[in-house]
mmCIF file with all atom_site columns, C-alpha atoms in Angstrom:
data_model
loop_
_atom_site.group_PDB
_atom_site.id
_atom_site.type_symbol
_atom_site.label_atom_id
_atom_site.label_alt_id
_atom_site.label_comp_id
_atom_site.label_asym_id
_atom_site.label_entity_id
_atom_site.label_seq_id
_atom_site.pdbx_PDB_ins_code
_atom_site.Cartn_x
_atom_site.Cartn_y
_atom_site.Cartn_z
_atom_site.occupancy
_atom_site.B_iso_or_equiv
_atom_site.pdbx_formal_charge
_atom_site.auth_seq_id
_atom_site.auth_comp_id
_atom_site.auth_asym_id
_atom_site.auth_atom_id
_atom_site.pdbx_PDB_model_num
ATOM 1   C CA . MET A 1 1   ? -116.462 17.930 5.582   1.00 52.00 ? 132 MET A CA 1
ATOM 2   C CA . ASN A 1 2   ? -115.823 14.546 7.190   1.00 71.00 ? 133 ASN A CA 1
ATOM 3   C CA . ASN A 1 3   ? -113.317 13.641 9.889   1.00 89.00 ? 134 ASN A CA 1
ATOM 4   C CA . PHE A 1 4   ? -110.764 12.132 7.480   1.00 97.00 ? 135 PHE A CA 1
ATOM 5   C CA . ILE A 1 5   ? -107.328 13.677 8.044   1.00 98.00 ? 136 ILE A CA 1
ATOM 6   C CA . VAL A 1 6   ? -104.598 13.713 5.392   1.00 99.00 ? 137 VAL A CA 1
ATOM 7   C CA . GLY A 1 7   ? -100.987 14.291 6.419   1.00 98.00 ? 138 GLY A CA 1
ATOM 8   C CA . ILE A 1 8   ? -98.913  15.952 3.696   1.00 98.00 ? 139 ILE A CA 1
ATOM 9   C CA . SER A 1 9   ? -95.123  16.213 3.633   1.00 98.00 ? 140 SER A CA 1
ATOM 10  C CA . THR A 1 10  ? -93.463  19.545 2.886   1.00 96.00 ? 141 THR A CA 1
ATOM 11  C CA . GLY A 1 11  ? -90.236  20.918 1.506   1.00 92.00 ? 142 GLY A CA 1
ATOM 12  C CA . ASN A 1 12  ? -88.227  23.867 2.793   1.00 91.00 ? 143 ASN A CA 1
ATOM 13  C CA . LYS A 1 13  ? -87.681  27.122 0.925   1.00 87.00 ? 144 LYS A CA 1
ATOM 14  C CA . ASP A 1 14  ? -86.048  30.455 1.728   1.00 86.00 ? 145 ASP A CA 1
ATOM 15  C CA . VAL A 1 15  ? -88.787  33.085 1.985   1.00 87.00 ? 146 VAL A CA 1
ATOM 16  C CA . GLU A 1 16  ? -88.396  36.857 2.369   1.00 86.00 ? 147 GLU A CA 1
ATOM 17  C CA . MET A 1 17  ? -90.106  37.852 5.620   1.00 86.00 ? 148 MET A CA 1
ATOM 18  C CA . SER A 1 18  ? -90.108  40.883 7.914   1.00 85.00 ? 149 SER A CA 1
ATOM 19  C CA . ALA A 1 19  ? -86.953  39.645 9.667   1.00 84.00 ? 150 ALA A CA 1
ATOM 20  C CA . GLY A 1 20  ? -85.205  38.922 6.369   1.00 87.00 ? 151 GLY A CA 1
ATOM 21  C CA . GLU A 1 21  ? -84.810  35.724 4.400   1.00 90.00 ? 152 GLU A CA 1
ATOM 22  C CA . ILE A 1 22  ? -86.004  32.804 6.523   1.00 90.00 ? 153 ILE A CA 1
ATOM 23  C CA . GLU A 1 23  ? -86.077  29.090 5.698   1.00 87.00 ? 154 GLU A CA 1
ATOM 24  C CA . CYS A 1 24  ? -89.725  28.022 5.851   1.00 89.00 ? 155 CYS A CA 1
ATOM 25  C CA . SER A 1 25  ? -91.715  24.832 5.442   1.00 91.00 ? 156 SER A CA 1
ATOM 26  C CA . VAL A 1 26  ? -93.742  25.227 2.255   1.00 92.00 ? 157 VAL A CA 1
ATOM 27  C CA . LEU A 1 27  ? -96.618  23.301 0.709   1.00 95.00 ? 158 LEU A CA 1
ATOM 28  C CA . ASN A 1 28  ? -98.398  23.903 -2.573  1.00 93.00 ? 159 ASN A CA 1
ATOM 29  C CA . SER A 1 29  ? -101.890 25.014 -1.536  1.00 94.00 ? 160 SER A CA 1
ATOM 30  C CA . GLU A 1 30  ? -103.349 22.969 -4.417  1.00 95.00 ? 161 GLU A CA 1
ATOM 31  C CA . PHE A 1 31  ? -102.934 19.896 -2.191  1.00 96.00 ? 162 PHE A CA 1
ATOM 32  C CA . ILE A 1 32  ? -104.935 21.493 0.614   1.00 97.00 ? 163 ILE A CA 1
ATOM 33  C CA . ASN A 1 33  ? -107.650 22.697 -1.753  1.00 96.00 ? 164 ASN A CA 1
ATOM 34  C CA . GLN A 1 34  ? -108.048 19.306 -3.421  1.00 96.00 ? 165 GLN A CA 1
ATOM 35  C CA . CYS A 1 35  ? -108.185 17.450 -0.102  1.00 97.00 ? 166 CYS A CA 1
ATOM 36  C CA . ASN A 1 36  ? -110.768 19.938 1.218   1.00 97.00 ? 167 ASN A CA 1
ATOM 37  C CA . GLU A 1 37  ? -112.847 19.570 -1.953  1.00 96.00 ? 168 GLU A CA 1
ATOM 38  C CA . HIS A 1 38  ? -112.974 15.821 -1.319  1.00 96.00 ? 169 HIS A CA 1
ATOM 39  C CA . GLY A 1 39  ? -114.038 16.316 2.297   1.00 96.00 ? 170 GLY A CA 1
ATOM 40  C CA . ALA A 1 40  ? -110.745 15.872 4.148   1.00 98.00 ? 171 ALA A CA 1
ATOM 41  C CA . GLN A 1 41  ? -108.812 18.052 6.561   1.00 97.00 ? 172 GLN A CA 1
ATOM 42  C CA . VAL A 1 42  ? -105.057 18.516 6.169   1.00 98.00 ? 173 VAL A CA 1
ATOM 43  C CA . ILE A 1 43  ? -102.166 18.349 8.615   1.00 97.00 ? 174 ILE A CA 1
ATOM 44  C CA . ILE A 1 44  ? -98.784  19.516 7.340   1.00 97.00 ? 175 ILE A CA 1
ATOM 45  C CA . LEU A 1 45  ? -95.779  17.278 8.069   1.00 97.00 ? 176 LEU A CA 1
ATOM 46  C CA . PRO A 1 46  ? -92.628  19.445 8.034   1.00 96.00 ? 177 PRO A CA 1
ATOM 47  C CA . GLN A 1 47  ? -89.022  18.345 7.821   1.00 95.00 ? 178 GLN A CA 1
ATOM 48  C CA . GLN A 1 48  ? -87.569  17.569 11.229  1.00 93.00 ? 179 GLN A CA 1
ATOM 49  C CA . GLN A 1 49  ? -84.658  15.848 12.890  1.00 92.00 ? 180 GLN A CA 1
ATOM 50  C CA . ILE A 1 50  ? -86.873  13.515 14.935  1.00 89.00 ? 181 ILE A CA 1
ATOM 51  C CA . THR A 1 51  ? -86.357  9.990  13.607  1.00 88.00 ? 182 THR A CA 1
ATOM 52  C CA . SER A 1 52  ? -89.508  8.459  15.098  1.00 90.00 ? 183 SER A CA 1
ATOM 53  C CA . ILE A 1 53  ? -92.365  10.198 13.278  1.00 94.00 ? 184 ILE A CA 1
ATOM 54  C CA . ASN A 1 54  ? -95.735  10.062 15.072  1.00 95.00 ? 185 ASN A CA 1
ATOM 55  C CA . LEU A 1 55  ? -98.627  9.809  12.595  1.00 97.00 ? 186 LEU A CA 1
ATOM 56  C CA . LYS A 1 56  ? -101.315 9.022  15.155  1.00 97.00 ? 187 LYS A CA 1
ATOM 57  C CA . GLY A 1 57  ? -104.655 10.468 14.041  1.00 97.00 ? 188 GLY A CA 1
ATOM 58  C CA . ILE A 1 58  ? -103.699 10.623 10.370  1.00 98.00 ? 189 ILE A CA 1
ATOM 59  C CA . ASP A 1 59  ? -105.930 8.563  8.081   1.00 98.00 ? 190 ASP A CA 1
ATOM 60  C CA . GLY A 1 60  ? -104.206 9.137  4.748   1.00 98.00 ? 191 GLY A CA 1
ATOM 61  C CA . LEU A 1 61  ? -100.807 10.353 3.631   1.00 99.00 ? 192 LEU A CA 1
ATOM 62  C CA . ILE A 1 62  ? -99.428  12.299 0.671   1.00 99.00 ? 193 ILE A CA 1
ATOM 63  C CA . VAL A 1 63  ? -95.662  12.424 0.128   1.00 99.00 ? 194 VAL A CA 1
ATOM 64  C CA . THR A 1 64  ? -95.092  15.258 -2.306  1.00 98.00 ? 195 THR A CA 1
ATOM 65  C CA . GLY A 1 65  ? -92.745  16.210 -5.131  1.00 95.00 ? 196 GLY A CA 1
ATOM 66  C CA . GLY A 1 66  ? -89.653  18.380 -4.939  1.00 93.00 ? 197 GLY A CA 1
ATOM 67  C CA . GLY A 1 67  ? -85.910  18.329 -5.541  1.00 93.00 ? 198 GLY A CA 1
ATOM 68  C CA . ASP A 1 68  ? -83.683  15.361 -6.282  1.00 95.00 ? 199 ASP A CA 1
ATOM 69  C CA . ILE A 1 69  ? -83.077  12.662 -3.688  1.00 97.00 ? 200 ILE A CA 1
ATOM 70  C CA . ASN A 1 70  ? -79.458  12.266 -2.629  1.00 97.00 ? 201 ASN A CA 1
ATOM 71  C CA . PRO A 1 71  ? -78.114  9.302  -4.676  1.00 97.00 ? 202 PRO A CA 1
ATOM 72  C CA . GLU A 1 72  ? -76.146  8.209  -1.622  1.00 97.00 ? 203 GLU A CA 1
ATOM 73  C CA . MET A 1 73  ? -79.543  6.997  -0.352  1.00 96.00 ? 204 MET A CA 1
ATOM 74  C CA . TYR A 1 74  ? -79.338  4.236  -2.971  1.00 96.00 ? 205 TYR A CA 1
ATOM 75  C CA . ASN A 1 75  ? -75.553  3.737  -2.869  1.00 96.00 ? 206 ASN A CA 1
ATOM 76  C CA . GLN A 1 76  ? -74.638  5.805  -5.921  1.00 96.00 ? 207 GLN A CA 1
ATOM 77  C CA . ILE A 1 77  ? -72.312  8.753  -6.416  1.00 95.00 ? 208 ILE A CA 1
ATOM 78  C CA . PRO A 1 78  ? -74.176  11.948 -7.400  1.00 94.00 ? 209 PRO A CA 1
ATOM 79  C CA . ASP A 1 79  ? -73.561  13.034 -10.984 1.00 93.00 ? 210 ASP A CA 1
ATOM 80  C CA . GLU A 1 80  ? -73.584  16.579 -12.365 1.00 92.00 ? 211 GLU A CA 1
ATOM 81  C CA . THR A 1 81  ? -77.319  16.533 -13.132 1.00 90.00 ? 212 THR A CA 1
ATOM 82  C CA . ILE A 1 82  ? -78.363  16.288 -9.470  1.00 91.00 ? 213 ILE A CA 1
ATOM 83  C CA . GLU A 1 83  ? -80.056  19.424 -8.130  1.00 92.00 ? 214 GLU A CA 1
ATOM 84  C CA . ARG A 1 84  ? -81.863  20.749 -5.059  1.00 91.00 ? 215 ARG A CA 1
ATOM 85  C CA . VAL A 1 85  ? -80.815  17.928 -2.720  1.00 91.00 ? 216 VAL A CA 1
ATOM 86  C CA . ASP A 1 86  ? -82.163  18.199 0.828   1.00 95.00 ? 217 ASP A CA 1
ATOM 87  C CA . ASN A 1 87  ? -80.798  15.510 3.128   1.00 96.00 ? 218 ASN A CA 1
ATOM 88  C CA . LEU A 1 88  ? -83.118  16.406 5.998   1.00 96.00 ? 219 LEU A CA 1
ATOM 89  C CA . ARG A 1 89  ? -86.156  16.064 3.762   1.00 97.00 ? 220 ARG A CA 1
ATOM 90  C CA . ASP A 1 90  ? -84.879  12.703 2.500   1.00 97.00 ? 221 ASP A CA 1
ATOM 91  C CA . SER A 1 91  ? -84.495  11.332 6.023   1.00 97.00 ? 222 SER A CA 1
ATOM 92  C CA . THR A 1 92  ? -87.773  12.830 7.275   1.00 97.00 ? 223 THR A CA 1
ATOM 93  C CA . GLU A 1 93  ? -89.818  11.301 4.478   1.00 98.00 ? 224 GLU A CA 1
ATOM 94  C CA . ILE A 1 94  ? -88.107  7.917  4.783   1.00 98.00 ? 225 ILE A CA 1
ATOM 95  C CA . ASN A 1 95  ? -89.142  7.954  8.448   1.00 97.00 ? 226 ASN A CA 1
ATOM 96  C CA . ILE A 1 96  ? -92.676  8.990  7.429   1.00 98.00 ? 227 ILE A CA 1
ATOM 97  C CA . PHE A 1 97  ? -92.854  5.995  5.083   1.00 98.00 ? 228 PHE A CA 1
ATOM 98  C CA . LYS A 1 98  ? -91.577  3.713  7.844   1.00 98.00 ? 229 LYS A CA 1
ATOM 99  C CA . THR A 1 99  ? -94.281  4.820  10.275  1.00 98.00 ? 230 THR A CA 1
ATOM 100 C CA . ALA A 1 100 ? -96.976  4.765  7.589   1.00 98.00 ? 231 ALA A CA 1
ATOM 101 C CA . GLU A 1 101 ? -96.117  1.175  6.710   1.00 98.00 ? 232 GLU A CA 1
ATOM 102 C CA . GLU A 1 102 ? -96.051  0.134  10.363  1.00 98.00 ? 233 GLU A CA 1
ATOM 103 C CA . MET A 1 103 ? -99.448  1.773  10.941  1.00 98.00 ? 234 MET A CA 1
ATOM 104 C CA . LYS A 1 104 ? -100.777 0.703  7.503   1.00 98.00 ? 235 LYS A CA 1
ATOM 105 C CA . ILE A 1 105 ? -101.789 4.256  6.592   1.00 98.00 ? 236 ILE A CA 1
ATOM 106 C CA . LYS A 1 106 ? -103.067 4.608  3.040   1.00 98.00 ? 237 LYS A CA 1
ATOM 107 C CA . THR A 1 107 ? -100.375 6.488  1.128   1.00 99.00 ? 238 THR A CA 1
ATOM 108 C CA . LEU A 1 108 ? -100.146 8.437  -2.124  1.00 99.00 ? 239 LEU A CA 1
ATOM 109 C CA . ALA A 1 109 ? -96.558  9.184  -3.187  1.00 99.00 ? 240 ALA A CA 1
ATOM 110 C CA . ILE A 1 110 ? -96.146  11.797 -5.943  1.00 98.00 ? 241 ILE A CA 1
ATOM 111 C CA . CYS A 1 111 ? -93.164  12.348 -8.285  1.00 96.00 ? 242 CYS A CA 1
ATOM 112 C CA . ARG A 1 112 ? -90.218  12.656 -5.862  1.00 97.00 ? 243 ARG A CA 1
ATOM 113 C CA . GLY A 1 113 ? -92.367  10.789 -3.317  1.00 98.00 ? 244 GLY A CA 1
ATOM 114 C CA . HIS A 1 114 ? -92.949  8.008  -5.872  1.00 98.00 ? 245 HIS A CA 1
ATOM 115 C CA . GLN A 1 115 ? -89.185  7.732  -6.363  1.00 98.00 ? 246 GLN A CA 1
ATOM 116 C CA . LEU A 1 116 ? -88.485  7.846  -2.622  1.00 98.00 ? 247 LEU A CA 1
ATOM 117 C CA . LEU A 1 117 ? -91.059  5.107  -1.974  1.00 99.00 ? 248 LEU A CA 1
ATOM 118 C CA . ASN A 1 118 ? -89.018  2.911  -4.289  1.00 99.00 ? 249 ASN A CA 1
ATOM 119 C CA . ILE A 1 119 ? -85.780  3.846  -2.497  1.00 99.00 ? 250 ILE A CA 1
ATOM 120 C CA . TYR A 1 120 ? -87.391  3.192  0.900   1.00 99.00 ? 251 TYR A CA 1
ATOM 121 C CA . LYS A 1 121 ? -88.169  -0.340 -0.297  1.00 98.00 ? 252 LYS A CA 1
ATOM 122 C CA . GLY A 1 122 ? -84.584  -0.882 -1.477  1.00 98.00 ? 253 GLY A CA 1
ATOM 123 C CA . GLY A 1 123 ? -84.839  0.240  -5.106  1.00 98.00 ? 254 GLY A CA 1
ATOM 124 C CA . THR A 1 124 ? -82.716  2.637  -7.149  1.00 98.00 ? 255 THR A CA 1
ATOM 125 C CA . LEU A 1 125 ? -83.172  5.522  -9.588  1.00 97.00 ? 256 LEU A CA 1
ATOM 126 C CA . TYR A 1 126 ? -81.854  6.676  -12.912 1.00 94.00 ? 257 TYR A CA 1
ATOM 127 C CA . GLN A 1 127 ? -80.174  9.926  -11.873 1.00 95.00 ? 258 GLN A CA 1
ATOM 128 C CA . ASP A 1 128 ? -81.037  11.453 -15.250 1.00 90.00 ? 259 ASP A CA 1
ATOM 129 C CA . LEU A 1 129 ? -83.427  9.882  -17.751 1.00 87.00 ? 260 LEU A CA 1
ATOM 130 C CA . GLU A 1 130 ? -81.904  11.492 -20.828 1.00 85.00 ? 261 GLU A CA 1
ATOM 131 C CA . LYS A 1 131 ? -78.405  10.303 -19.896 1.00 88.00 ? 262 LYS A CA 1
ATOM 132 C CA . ALA A 1 132 ? -79.858  6.833  -19.249 1.00 76.00 ? 263 ALA A CA 1
ATOM 133 C CA . GLY A 1 133 ? -81.148  6.697  -22.831 1.00 77.00 ? 264 GLY A CA 1
ATOM 134 C CA . PHE A 1 134 ? -84.783  7.753  -22.394 1.00 70.00 ? 265 PHE A CA 1
ATOM 135 C CA . GLN A 1 135 ? -84.907  10.376 -25.138 1.00 73.00 ? 266 GLN A CA 1
ATOM 136 C CA . ASP A 1 136 ? -88.121  9.722  -27.081 1.00 67.00 ? 267 ASP A CA 1
ATOM 137 C CA . ILE A 1 137 ? -90.207  11.816 -24.659 1.00 71.00 ? 268 ILE A CA 1
ATOM 138 C CA . ASP A 1 138 ? -89.124  15.052 -22.990 1.00 67.00 ? 269 ASP A CA 1
ATOM 139 C CA . HIS A 1 139 ? -90.112  14.198 -19.427 1.00 68.00 ? 270 HIS A CA 1
ATOM 140 C CA . GLN A 1 140 ? -88.467  17.324 -18.029 1.00 68.00 ? 271 GLN A CA 1
ATOM 141 C CA . LYS A 1 141 ? -90.890  19.833 -19.449 1.00 70.00 ? 272 LYS A CA 1
ATOM 142 C CA . PRO A 1 142 ? -90.726  23.435 -18.160 1.00 69.00 ? 273 PRO A CA 1
ATOM 143 C CA . TYR A 1 143 ? -92.727  24.050 -15.004 1.00 72.00 ? 274 TYR A CA 1
ATOM 144 C CA . GLU A 1 144 ? -95.156  26.274 -16.906 1.00 78.00 ? 275 GLU A CA 1
ATOM 145 C CA . ASN A 1 145 ? -96.349  23.082 -18.631 1.00 76.00 ? 276 ASN A CA 1
ATOM 146 C CA . ALA A 1 146 ? -97.294  21.449 -15.317 1.00 83.00 ? 277 ALA A CA 1
ATOM 147 C CA . ARG A 1 147 ? -100.986 22.021 -15.994 1.00 82.00 ? 278 ARG A CA 1
ATOM 148 C CA . LYS A 1 148 ? -100.848 20.397 -19.443 1.00 86.00 ? 279 LYS A CA 1
ATOM 149 C CA . HIS A 1 149 ? -101.161 16.780 -20.524 1.00 80.00 ? 280 HIS A CA 1
ATOM 150 C CA . ILE A 1 150 ? -97.702  15.969 -21.951 1.00 82.00 ? 281 ILE A CA 1
ATOM 151 C CA . HIS A 1 151 ? -97.737  12.234 -22.684 1.00 87.00 ? 282 HIS A CA 1
ATOM 152 C CA . GLU A 1 152 ? -99.764  9.054  -22.320 1.00 93.00 ? 283 GLU A CA 1
ATOM 153 C CA . ILE A 1 153 ? -99.193  6.296  -19.792 1.00 96.00 ? 284 ILE A CA 1
ATOM 154 C CA . LYS A 1 154 ? -100.314 2.678  -20.011 1.00 97.00 ? 285 LYS A CA 1
ATOM 155 C CA . ILE A 1 155 ? -101.760 1.239  -16.804 1.00 98.00 ? 286 ILE A CA 1
ATOM 156 C CA . GLU A 1 156 ? -101.474 -2.443 -15.917 1.00 97.00 ? 287 GLU A CA 1
ATOM 157 C CA . GLU A 1 157 ? -104.866 -4.145 -15.856 1.00 95.00 ? 288 GLU A CA 1
ATOM 158 C CA . ASP A 1 158 ? -104.195 -6.083 -12.649 1.00 95.00 ? 289 ASP A CA 1
ATOM 159 C CA . SER A 1 159 ? -103.338 -3.101 -10.450 1.00 97.00 ? 290 SER A CA 1
ATOM 160 C CA . LYS A 1 160 ? -104.811 -0.836 -7.791  1.00 97.00 ? 291 LYS A CA 1
ATOM 161 C CA . LEU A 1 161 ? -104.182 2.119  -10.091 1.00 97.00 ? 292 LEU A CA 1
ATOM 162 C CA . ASN A 1 162 ? -106.302 0.573  -12.832 1.00 97.00 ? 293 ASN A CA 1
ATOM 163 C CA . ALA A 1 163 ? -109.082 -0.135 -10.339 1.00 97.00 ? 294 ALA A CA 1
ATOM 164 C CA . ILE A 1 164 ? -108.895 3.464  -9.109  1.00 97.00 ? 295 ILE A CA 1
ATOM 165 C CA . ILE A 1 165 ? -108.850 5.203  -12.486 1.00 96.00 ? 296 ILE A CA 1
ATOM 166 C CA . GLY A 1 166 ? -110.830 2.675  -14.515 1.00 95.00 ? 297 GLY A CA 1
ATOM 167 C CA . ASN A 1 167 ? -108.811 3.126  -17.701 1.00 90.00 ? 298 ASN A CA 1
ATOM 168 C CA . GLU A 1 168 ? -105.848 1.349  -19.256 1.00 93.00 ? 299 GLU A CA 1
ATOM 169 C CA . SER A 1 169 ? -104.359 4.626  -20.495 1.00 94.00 ? 300 SER A CA 1
ATOM 170 C CA . ILE A 1 170 ? -104.515 8.287  -19.479 1.00 95.00 ? 301 ILE A CA 1
ATOM 171 C CA . GLU A 1 171 ? -102.700 11.514 -20.332 1.00 93.00 ? 302 GLU A CA 1
ATOM 172 C CA . VAL A 1 172 ? -100.475 13.019 -17.625 1.00 93.00 ? 303 VAL A CA 1
ATOM 173 C CA . ASN A 1 173 ? -98.187  15.995 -17.058 1.00 90.00 ? 304 ASN A CA 1
ATOM 174 C CA . SER A 1 174 ? -94.421  15.573 -16.750 1.00 90.00 ? 305 SER A CA 1
ATOM 175 C CA . ILE A 1 175 ? -91.855  17.734 -14.917 1.00 89.00 ? 306 ILE A CA 1
ATOM 176 C CA . HIS A 1 176 ? -89.143  15.300 -13.818 1.00 87.00 ? 307 HIS A CA 1
ATOM 177 C CA . HIS A 1 177 ? -85.682  14.297 -15.028 1.00 91.00 ? 308 HIS A CA 1
ATOM 178 C CA . GLN A 1 178 ? -85.232  11.190 -12.884 1.00 92.00 ? 309 GLN A CA 1
ATOM 179 C CA . GLY A 1 179 ? -87.042  7.865  -12.774 1.00 95.00 ? 310 GLY A CA 1
ATOM 180 C CA . ILE A 1 180 ? -87.148  4.453  -11.160 1.00 98.00 ? 311 ILE A CA 1
ATOM 181 C CA . ASP A 1 181 ? -84.488  1.951  -12.239 1.00 98.00 ? 312 ASP A CA 1
ATOM 182 C CA . LYS A 1 182 ? -84.325  -1.144 -10.011 1.00 98.00 ? 313 LYS A CA 1
ATOM 183 C CA . LEU A 1 183 ? -87.671  -1.869 -8.353  1.00 98.00 ? 314 LEU A CA 1
ATOM 184 C CA . GLY A 1 184 ? -87.769  -2.184 -4.570  1.00 98.00 ? 315 GLY A CA 1
ATOM 185 C CA . LYS A 1 185 ? -89.075  -5.053 -2.441  1.00 98.00 ? 316 LYS A CA 1
ATOM 186 C CA . ASP A 1 186 ? -92.845  -5.576 -2.066  1.00 98.00 ? 317 ASP A CA 1
ATOM 187 C CA . LEU A 1 187 ? -93.548  -3.300 -5.038  1.00 99.00 ? 318 LEU A CA 1
ATOM 188 C CA . LYS A 1 188 ? -94.988  -3.865 -8.506  1.00 98.00 ? 319 LYS A CA 1
ATOM 189 C CA . ILE A 1 189 ? -94.969  -1.672 -11.592 1.00 98.00 ? 320 ILE A CA 1
ATOM 190 C CA . THR A 1 190 ? -98.438  -0.382 -12.443 1.00 98.00 ? 321 THR A CA 1
ATOM 191 C CA . ALA A 1 191 ? -97.848  2.126  -15.253 1.00 98.00 ? 322 ALA A CA 1
ATOM 192 C CA . LYS A 1 192 ? -95.268  3.109  -17.860 1.00 97.00 ? 323 LYS A CA 1
ATOM 193 C CA . SER A 1 193 ? -94.880  5.830  -20.455 1.00 94.00 ? 324 SER A CA 1
ATOM 194 C CA . PRO A 1 194 ? -94.456  4.770  -24.115 1.00 92.00 ? 325 PRO A CA 1
ATOM 195 C CA . ASP A 1 195 ? -90.654  5.010  -23.806 1.00 90.00 ? 326 ASP A CA 1
ATOM 196 C CA . GLY A 1 196 ? -90.589  2.641  -20.824 1.00 92.00 ? 327 GLY A CA 1
ATOM 197 C CA . VAL A 1 197 ? -90.247  5.063  -17.903 1.00 94.00 ? 328 VAL A CA 1
ATOM 198 C CA . ILE A 1 198 ? -91.983  3.715  -14.792 1.00 98.00 ? 329 ILE A CA 1
ATOM 199 C CA . GLU A 1 199 ? -94.903  6.059  -14.064 1.00 97.00 ? 330 GLU A CA 1
ATOM 200 C CA . GLY A 1 200 ? -96.697  4.051  -11.382 1.00 98.00 ? 331 GLY A CA 1
ATOM 201 C CA . ILE A 1 201 ? -95.877  1.587  -8.603  1.00 99.00 ? 332 ILE A CA 1
ATOM 202 C CA . GLU A 1 202 ? -97.798  0.054  -5.724  1.00 99.00 ? 333 GLU A CA 1
ATOM 203 C CA . THR A 1 203 ? -97.167  -2.075 -2.674  1.00 99.00 ? 334 THR A CA 1
ATOM 204 C CA . THR A 1 204 ? -97.929  -5.784 -2.757  1.00 98.00 ? 335 THR A CA 1
ATOM 205 C CA . ASN A 1 205 ? -98.047  -6.325 1.012   1.00 97.00 ? 336 ASN A CA 1
ATOM 206 C CA . GLU A 1 206 ? -100.665 -5.252 3.571   1.00 96.00 ? 337 GLU A CA 1
ATOM 207 C CA . TRP A 1 207 ? -99.679  -1.575 3.330   1.00 98.00 ? 338 TRP A CA 1
ATOM 208 C CA . ASN A 1 208 ? -101.940 0.199  0.825   1.00 98.00 ? 339 ASN A CA 1
ATOM 209 C CA . ALA A 1 209 ? -99.579  2.605  -0.955  1.00 99.00 ? 340 ALA A CA 1
ATOM 210 C CA . ILE A 1 210 ? -99.281  3.791  -4.543  1.00 99.00 ? 341 ILE A CA 1
ATOM 211 C CA . GLY A 1 211 ? -96.669  5.931  -6.258  1.00 99.00 ? 342 GLY A CA 1
ATOM 212 C CA . ILE A 1 212 ? -97.260  8.034  -9.361  1.00 98.00 ? 343 ILE A CA 1
ATOM 213 C CA . GLN A 1 213 ? -94.622  9.932  -11.313 1.00 96.00 ? 344 GLN A CA 1
ATOM 214 C CA . TRP A 1 214 ? -96.889  12.752 -12.479 1.00 95.00 ? 345 TRP A CA 1
ATOM 215 C CA . HIS A 1 215 ? -98.374  15.669 -10.506 1.00 94.00 ? 346 HIS A CA 1
ATOM 216 C CA . PRO A 1 216 ? -102.172 15.356 -10.062 1.00 94.00 ? 347 PRO A CA 1
ATOM 217 C CA . GLU A 1 217 ? -102.249 18.492 -7.906  1.00 94.00 ? 348 GLU A CA 1
ATOM 218 C CA . TYR A 1 218 ? -101.758 20.571 -11.070 1.00 92.00 ? 349 TYR A CA 1
ATOM 219 C CA . LEU A 1 219 ? -104.450 18.816 -13.101 1.00 91.00 ? 350 LEU A CA 1
ATOM 220 C CA . ASP A 1 220 ? -108.200 19.275 -12.970 1.00 90.00 ? 351 ASP A CA 1
ATOM 221 C CA . ASP A 1 221 ? -109.259 16.057 -14.662 1.00 93.00 ? 352 ASP A CA 1
ATOM 222 C CA . GLU A 1 222 ? -111.195 12.871 -14.037 1.00 95.00 ? 353 GLU A CA 1
ATOM 223 C CA . SER A 1 223 ? -108.196 10.746 -13.061 1.00 96.00 ? 354 SER A CA 1
ATOM 224 C CA . THR A 1 224 ? -107.099 13.295 -10.441 1.00 96.00 ? 355 THR A CA 1
ATOM 225 C CA . ASN A 1 225 ? -110.584 13.262 -8.931  1.00 96.00 ? 356 ASN A CA 1
ATOM 226 C CA . LYS A 1 226 ? -110.551 9.462  -8.795  1.00 97.00 ? 357 LYS A CA 1
ATOM 227 C CA . ILE A 1 227 ? -107.122 9.367  -7.124  1.00 98.00 ? 358 ILE A CA 1
ATOM 228 C CA . TYR A 1 228 ? -108.256 11.730 -4.359  1.00 97.00 ? 359 TYR A CA 1
ATOM 229 C CA . ASN A 1 229 ? -111.489 9.777  -3.959  1.00 97.00 ? 360 ASN A CA 1
ATOM 230 C CA . TRP A 1 230 ? -109.428 6.605  -3.497  1.00 98.00 ? 361 TRP A CA 1
ATOM 231 C CA . LEU A 1 231 ? -107.261 8.260  -0.852  1.00 98.00 ? 362 LEU A CA 1
ATOM 232 C CA . ILE A 1 232 ? -110.054 9.937  1.087   1.00 98.00 ? 363 ILE A CA 1
ATOM 233 C CA . ASN A 1 233 ? -113.403 8.302  0.367   1.00 93.00 ? 364 ASN A CA 1
ATOM 234 C CA . SER A 1 234 ? -112.738 4.610  -0.290  1.00 85.00 ? 365 SER A CA 1
#
């Protein structure tokens, strides 16, 4: 194991403990296992009310998936499809992005994190893909399908993601009902699904960050291995 340290954001969940039901910071252990397998140590970054997030000592960052982002973050009124909003998580991870950009920490943003990266840079979301007209592919597959390849994505040739994965198309899983609409500042689109949903973005400034709409932590495939190698070993 090397000295590379990955900071990973967490969500909160009510957990039954000896003192009753307690709200806890939770992280899918798949993230820890995959980082360890690629030689990195992990530090968990929980939700907190501190606005100035200190990431000193962290070499790489993963901002993870989870519930919907409050549409008020991108100046929209929440519709009836919005679920599992956590305002403290939204603000914590925005502050994590801010510090990561200031410190130029290599960042991998996954699913919700991919969407929040776009919001952090001034972009917006489709609150529900099906309502927005994306109906050719069922992006909101049941969670039990998280470990399956659901649809193909096309990767832009001139992109970090293409350089990382080395292919112009791969198969990915899909467990989301929202997607990127208006693209934020200093970002470019790097991948789309066949129906036009944005599946990958990356920064165009000095901050080395990529966002992906799928969940590599659930997949044991070549592209997942290459993404973790990019984050930790490149």
